[in-house]
Amino acid sequence: MDSSKPAKAVKDVVEAAAEKVAGVLTPDVPGAPGSAPPTVEEPTTPHDPLPPKAEQGAPETRTPTGAKTGAPTTANGQQGAFLTTSQGARLRDTDHSLKAGPRGPILLQDHHFREKITHFDHERIPERVVHARGAGAHGLFTAYGTAEKVTKAGFLKKGRETEVFVRFSTVLGSRGSADTVRDTRGFATKFYTDEGTFDLVANNMPVFFIQDAIKFPDIIHAAKPHPDREIPQAQSAHDTFWDFVSLHTEAQHHTMWNMSDRGIPRSYRTMEGFGVHTFRLVNAAGETVLVKFHWKPKLGVHSLTWEEAQLLGGIDPDFHRRDLYDAIEAGAYPEWELGIQVFPDTPEETFAGIDLLDPTKIVPEELAPVQPIGRLTLNRTPTNFFAETEQVAFHLGHLPPGIDVTNDPLLQGRLFSYVDTQLTRLGGPNFSQIPINRPHAPVNDMLRDGFHQHAVHAGVAPYRPNSLDGGNPFPAGDDENAFVDVPVTVAEAPKVRANPVSFDDHYSQVRLFWLSMSPVEKEHIIRAYTFELGKCYHQAIKERQLQSLANIDPVLCAEIATGLGLPAPQPTVPLADVPPSPALSQVGREWPSDGRMVGIVVDPDADLDGVGQVRRAVFAAGMVPLLIAPHGGLVGDLPVQRTFATGRSVEFDVLLLAGASAPAPDAIPAREATAGAADSAAVDPRVLLMVEECWRHAKAIGAWGGGVTVLERAGVAGTPGVVTGDSGAEVFTAVQRLLAAHRVWERFPASVA
Ligand code: HDE
C-alpha cells in the first residue's frame, strides 16, 4: 500500500509557502533555490517530493536502447514521501547510528549507516582531464532546411525540431575553478536526432594550438598548473605555457585569440562557437562538400574587461553558470544560429589558398560567408548537475548519416580520445546508457555486458552473421539510411611522421587577426600579453615570445616589450601582407540586451514610484533589475536583492542611481575595507566604488533625483555614457541605447590605430 500523500498535498505545500512570502520576494528575479519557498518551521507532514522548478528540464525518459517510455522525466528522480534505504525500506531515523548504548560503540550491523557512508565515499568520479569546469542546459534545435542541398542529415530538413543538450566549459581549470578566467571555452552540443546522436564538440575560438593530435598532451601539460607546486590554477599566465607556445610556434594563432577579448567572455550567451575542423557533408545523391560549422549568438559576441574578470573570480566564481541559468529562468532564452561555410570538395582540400585540413587556420567570412542552417534555443536548466552536466559524454564520432569527418590530423586523433577518456571517467564502456547520453534512435549494437549494464538484451546471438536470432540485427541497405563513410580517395604516399608543407606558415593568420581588431581590442590584446608574460619568471621565455610577436606585428611587439622592460626584436620572417577580416571584431554594432543585469541603487528617500516603474520597464525589456539598498528586506514595498555590503558592480551590466545614497549604518571601515574612503561623509563609499568601477569598465551609468549628486561626488558627471534625466523612465531609455553597443568605448580613446 502506498501511503504517501497524493499530488494535491504537494500543491498545498507549494501554494502555502508561496503565499507566505508573496509581496516580500518577487518570483520574477531569478535564482530561487527550490520550486517552493521554504517555511521558517521545519516541514513535518509527509508528502511527495516537490516538483522541479518550472524552468528545469531533464533527459527524456528513454530506455538504454533508445525506446520512448512515455514516463515523465521525474520518474528518474526520488519517489514517495518517506526516507528509505536504497532498496526502498522505510527508515525511522537517519540522525543517529545504531550503537551499543547511547555512548557507543557503533555496531557493524548498522546497514543504513554503512550504506549511507559507503555511497558518500564513492560520490566523486574523475573530472574531465580538460574542460572539467562546465555548465549545461537543454534546448531545441530547429532546422531552416537550407542545408538540404548539401546533406542528407534528416535533422537538418526544413522545420525539423531536435532536442539538444549543450555543455559550455573552460579548458584548463579544475571542476571548482572560477568561470571568468582567461581561457578558451568549450561549446559542445548533443543533438538527439532520430538517425543517431550528433555531437558537435566545438570551442569559442575557430583555431587550435596544435596541428596534430599527438601534441595534445604536450600543450595541456604546458598549460595546466606546474606539476611541482600545482599552481597557477586555471590560467595561462605562467612559464610552462609560454615556454611551449613560444617554442611550438604553430600555437601562436590560438594564443592570440586567448589574449584577445574572446578569452574572457561576458557570458556563454555571448560567445560564438566553432567546429574548428573542416567536416564533409554528403547529400542523398552522394555529392559532397567541405564545411566549417559556426554558432552565431543572437546577442552578439561580448566580453568582460580584464579587471571585471579578475574581480568576479573572487566575488562570483560561478558568474557564467549563474548567468546561463538565471537567463533561462527569466525567460531570456539564449539563442544561436548554426551556420556553415561551404567549400568545394576538391582533392587539394584548400580554399582561396588556405589548407582546410590545417586547424590553425580560419577561412575569413568575407571569403566564404557563414550560411545559416538552423536555430538553437536553450530553454531548460538541468534538474541535476551531476546526472546531466557531469555525466554527459561527447564524441566527434557521434555522427548521423550525411555528416562525415575529414583527414584533419587533429580531428583524426580526437576520434580516438573521446571514447577512451569516458572509459575511465564514467567507469566502463556503457556510458551511452546513462540517461543524458541515451540516443533518441533505436539502438541494436551487439555490444554486450560490461560494468553498469542497464539494458536487458534478449536473444542468444549478439554476433553477425547469425541465424539463431533470425539474422537480427541486419545491415542497413543503400535505401535504408545507413551512415555514409564517404569513399574519399587516399593518395598514394609514403608512411611518415610529418605535416604537409602548407602547415608551416605560423604567422600570417595571426597578423590577419591582429589587423582585424578595433583600436580598443588591440589595447586589450597588448595588455593581456604584457600581463601574462609579466607573470613569467624567466627572461628567456619572454624574449622568445617577443620574437614571435615581432613576426606578427612590430607595434604589438614594441608595446609589449616596453611593458616588460625588454628590447623589441626585429622580425625574422617577412610580415604577411594580409587584408583584415572585419567579421573578427566584436566592436561597432548594436545588439539585443536580453537577460542583462540592471543594478538600481535606492534608499528610502529615493523616488520609489519612479524606481517601481523602471523595475517594470527593465522586466518588460527582457532584462533583470537588481535593487541595491542600504539594508536588505524592503525599501518601501520594493524587494531588495543586494545591499551596499553584498552588491558589487561586476554583477551588473549597467548601473542606475535613484537615491543620494547617504552612508548606511554598516559603512564601517573596521568591518569592511570597501567602506573606507577619504571623504565618505555624503555618499556611502561602497556606492562610490560601484560608480567608479562601472565607469572604468566602460559601462553605462544613469541617474535621476538624488542619484545625480552621487555622480557629481564620484567625479563622473557629464562624461561619455553617463546620463541623467528628470525621471527614471527617461534615464532607463537612454541607458538601454548605450547598452545595445555593449560598452561605452569612447570613454577611453585608444593609443594604437
Ligand atoms: Fe577536446 N577533449 N581534444 N577539443 N574537447 C575533451 O573529452 C582532445 C579539441 C572539446 O563538455 C576530452 O569527454 C584531443 C578541439 C570540448 O564534455 C578529451 C584533442 C576542440 C570538450 C579531449 C582535443 C575540443 C573536450 C576530455 C586534440 C574544439 C568538452 C573529456 C586533438 C573543436 C566536452 C572528454 C564536454 C573534451 C581530447 C582538441 C573541444 C580528453 C586529444 C580542437 C568542448 O577526450
PDB file of N, CA and C in Angstrom, residues 432-463:
ATOM      1  N   SER A 432      27.041   5.231 -22.788  1.00  0.00           N
ATOM      2  CA  SER A 432      25.970   5.727 -23.672  1.00  0.00           C
ATOM      3  C   SER A 432      24.586   5.360 -23.119  1.00  0.00           C
ATOM      4  N   GLN A 433      24.560   4.538 -22.048  1.00  0.00           N
ATOM      5  CA  GLN A 433      23.261   4.168 -21.466  1.00  0.00           C
ATOM      6  C   GLN A 433      22.867   5.074 -20.296  1.00  0.00           C
ATOM      7  N   ILE A 434      23.762   5.977 -19.892  1.00  0.00           N
ATOM      8  CA  ILE A 434      23.418   6.946 -18.834  1.00  0.00           C
ATOM      9  C   ILE A 434      22.320   7.845 -19.401  1.00  0.00           C
ATOM     10  N   PRO A 435      21.294   8.180 -18.596  1.00  0.00           N
ATOM     11  CA  PRO A 435      20.131   8.881 -19.176  1.00  0.00           C
ATOM     12  C   PRO A 435      20.454  10.059 -20.093  1.00  0.00           C
ATOM     13  N   ILE A 436      21.423  10.907 -19.728  1.00  0.00           N
ATOM     14  CA  ILE A 436      21.679  12.091 -20.569  1.00  0.00           C
ATOM     15  C   ILE A 436      22.322  11.696 -21.900  1.00  0.00           C
ATOM     16  N   ASN A 437      22.924  10.508 -21.951  1.00  0.00           N
ATOM     17  CA  ASN A 437      23.618  10.079 -23.181  1.00  0.00           C
ATOM     18  C   ASN A 437      22.779   9.145 -24.044  1.00  0.00           C
ATOM     19  N   ARG A 438      21.579   8.769 -23.559  1.00  0.00           N
ATOM     20  CA  ARG A 438      20.795   7.798 -24.324  1.00  0.00           C
ATOM     21  C   ARG A 438      20.339   8.387 -25.646  1.00  0.00           C
ATOM     22  N   PRO A 439      20.569   7.674 -26.724  1.00  0.00           N
ATOM     23  CA  PRO A 439      20.129   8.171 -28.027  1.00  0.00           C
ATOM     24  C   PRO A 439      18.600   8.205 -28.119  1.00  0.00           C
ATOM     25  N   HIS A 440      18.099   9.012 -29.026  1.00  0.00           N
ATOM     26  CA  HIS A 440      16.661   9.048 -29.313  1.00  0.00           C
ATOM     27  C   HIS A 440      16.404   8.313 -30.630  1.00  0.00           C
ATOM     28  N   ALA A 441      17.177   7.298 -30.860  1.00  0.00           N
ATOM     29  CA  ALA A 441      17.017   6.457 -32.053  1.00  0.00           C
ATOM     30  C   ALA A 441      17.166   5.007 -31.604  1.00  0.00           C
ATOM     31  N   PRO A 442      16.537   4.070 -32.301  1.00  0.00           N
ATOM     32  CA  PRO A 442      16.626   2.666 -31.874  1.00  0.00           C
ATOM     33  C   PRO A 442      18.082   2.183 -31.906  1.00  0.00           C
ATOM     34  N   VAL A 443      18.498   1.515 -30.826  1.00  0.00           N
ATOM     35  CA  VAL A 443      19.884   1.040 -30.728  1.00  0.00           C
ATOM     36  C   VAL A 443      19.896  -0.487 -30.774  1.00  0.00           C
ATOM     37  N   ASN A 444      20.684  -1.048 -31.681  1.00  0.00           N
ATOM     38  CA  ASN A 444      20.827  -2.507 -31.782  1.00  0.00           C
ATOM     39  C   ASN A 444      22.278  -2.755 -32.170  1.00  0.00           C
ATOM     40  N   ASP A 445      23.169  -2.737 -31.171  1.00  0.00           N
ATOM     41  CA  ASP A 445      24.594  -2.571 -31.462  1.00  0.00           C
ATOM     42  C   ASP A 445      25.453  -3.820 -31.248  1.00  0.00           C
ATOM     43  N   MET A 446      24.903  -4.900 -30.758  1.00  0.00           N
ATOM     44  CA  MET A 446      25.648  -6.134 -30.491  1.00  0.00           C
ATOM     45  C   MET A 446      26.734  -5.928 -29.426  1.00  0.00           C
ATOM     46  N   LEU A 447      26.797  -4.728 -28.782  1.00  0.00           N
ATOM     47  CA  LEU A 447      27.732  -4.529 -27.670  1.00  0.00           C
ATOM     48  C   LEU A 447      27.052  -5.127 -26.436  1.00  0.00           C
ATOM     49  N   ARG A 448      27.791  -5.878 -25.613  1.00  0.00           N
ATOM     50  CA  ARG A 448      27.148  -6.579 -24.511  1.00  0.00           C
ATOM     51  C   ARG A 448      27.927  -6.440 -23.210  1.00  0.00           C
ATOM     52  N   ASP A 449      27.219  -6.588 -22.116  1.00  0.00           N
ATOM     53  CA  ASP A 449      27.786  -6.742 -20.778  1.00  0.00           C
ATOM     54  C   ASP A 449      28.607  -5.497 -20.349  1.00  0.00           C
ATOM     55  N   GLY A 450      29.606  -5.683 -19.539  1.00  0.00           N
ATOM     56  CA  GLY A 450      30.394  -4.549 -19.039  1.00  0.00           C
ATOM     57  C   GLY A 450      29.798  -3.967 -17.777  1.00  0.00           C
ATOM     58  N   PHE A 451      30.616  -3.186 -17.050  1.00  0.00           N
ATOM     59  CA  PHE A 451      30.142  -2.547 -15.817  1.00  0.00           C
ATOM     60  C   PHE A 451      28.885  -1.731 -16.082  1.00  0.00           C
ATOM     61  N   HIS A 452      27.966  -1.744 -15.125  1.00  0.00           N
ATOM     62  CA  HIS A 452      26.772  -0.892 -15.147  1.00  0.00           C
ATOM     63  C   HIS A 452      25.957  -1.085 -16.428  1.00  0.00           C
ATOM     64  N   GLN A 453      25.720  -2.322 -16.790  1.00  0.00           N
ATOM     65  CA  GLN A 453      24.895  -2.606 -17.962  1.00  0.00           C
ATOM     66  C   GLN A 453      23.432  -2.358 -17.582  1.00  0.00           C
ATOM     67  N   HIS A 454      22.768  -1.422 -18.248  1.00  0.00           N
ATOM     68  CA  HIS A 454      21.375  -1.104 -17.928  1.00  0.00           C
ATOM     69  C   HIS A 454      20.399  -1.807 -18.853  1.00  0.00           C
ATOM     70  N   ALA A 455      20.876  -2.193 -20.025  1.00  0.00           N
ATOM     71  CA  ALA A 455      19.966  -2.859 -20.961  1.00  0.00           C
ATOM     72  C   ALA A 455      19.813  -4.323 -20.559  1.00  0.00           C
ATOM     73  N   VAL A 456      18.681  -4.894 -20.897  1.00  0.00           N
ATOM     74  CA  VAL A 456      18.469  -6.329 -20.661  1.00  0.00           C
ATOM     75  C   VAL A 456      18.293  -6.936 -22.042  1.00  0.00           C
ATOM     76  N   HIS A 457      19.426  -7.232 -22.656  1.00  0.00           N
ATOM     77  CA  HIS A 457      19.388  -7.679 -24.042  1.00  0.00           C
ATOM     78  C   HIS A 457      18.769  -9.067 -24.133  1.00  0.00           C
ATOM     79  N   ALA A 458      17.940  -9.272 -25.127  1.00  0.00           N
ATOM     80  CA  ALA A 458      17.323 -10.582 -25.352  1.00  0.00           C
ATOM     81  C   ALA A 458      18.074 -11.301 -26.468  1.00  0.00           C
ATOM     82  N   GLY A 459      17.745 -12.554 -26.664  1.00  0.00           N
ATOM     83  CA  GLY A 459      18.348 -13.311 -27.760  1.00  0.00           C
ATOM     84  C   GLY A 459      19.630 -14.000 -27.331  1.00  0.00           C
ATOM     85  N   VAL A 460      20.175 -14.790 -28.255  1.00  0.00           N
ATOM     86  CA  VAL A 460      21.374 -15.571 -27.948  1.00  0.00           C
ATOM     87  C   VAL A 460      22.508 -15.280 -28.918  1.00  0.00           C
ATOM     88  N   ALA A 461      22.272 -14.384 -29.869  1.00  0.00           N
ATOM     89  CA  ALA A 461      23.247 -14.274 -30.956  1.00  0.00           C
ATOM     90  C   ALA A 461      23.690 -12.826 -31.190  1.00  0.00           C
ATOM     91  N   PRO A 462      24.443 -12.229 -30.223  1.00  0.00           N
ATOM     92  CA  PRO A 462      24.951 -10.876 -30.480  1.00  0.00           C
ATOM     93  C   PRO A 462      26.178 -10.933 -31.385  1.00  0.00           C
ATOM     94  N   TYR A 463      26.030 -11.520 -32.525  1.00  0.00           N
ATOM     95  CA  TYR A 463      27.108 -11.604 -33.497  1.00  0.00           C
ATOM     96  C   TYR A 463      26.483 -11.662 -34.883  1.00  0.00           C
TER      97      TYR A 463
END
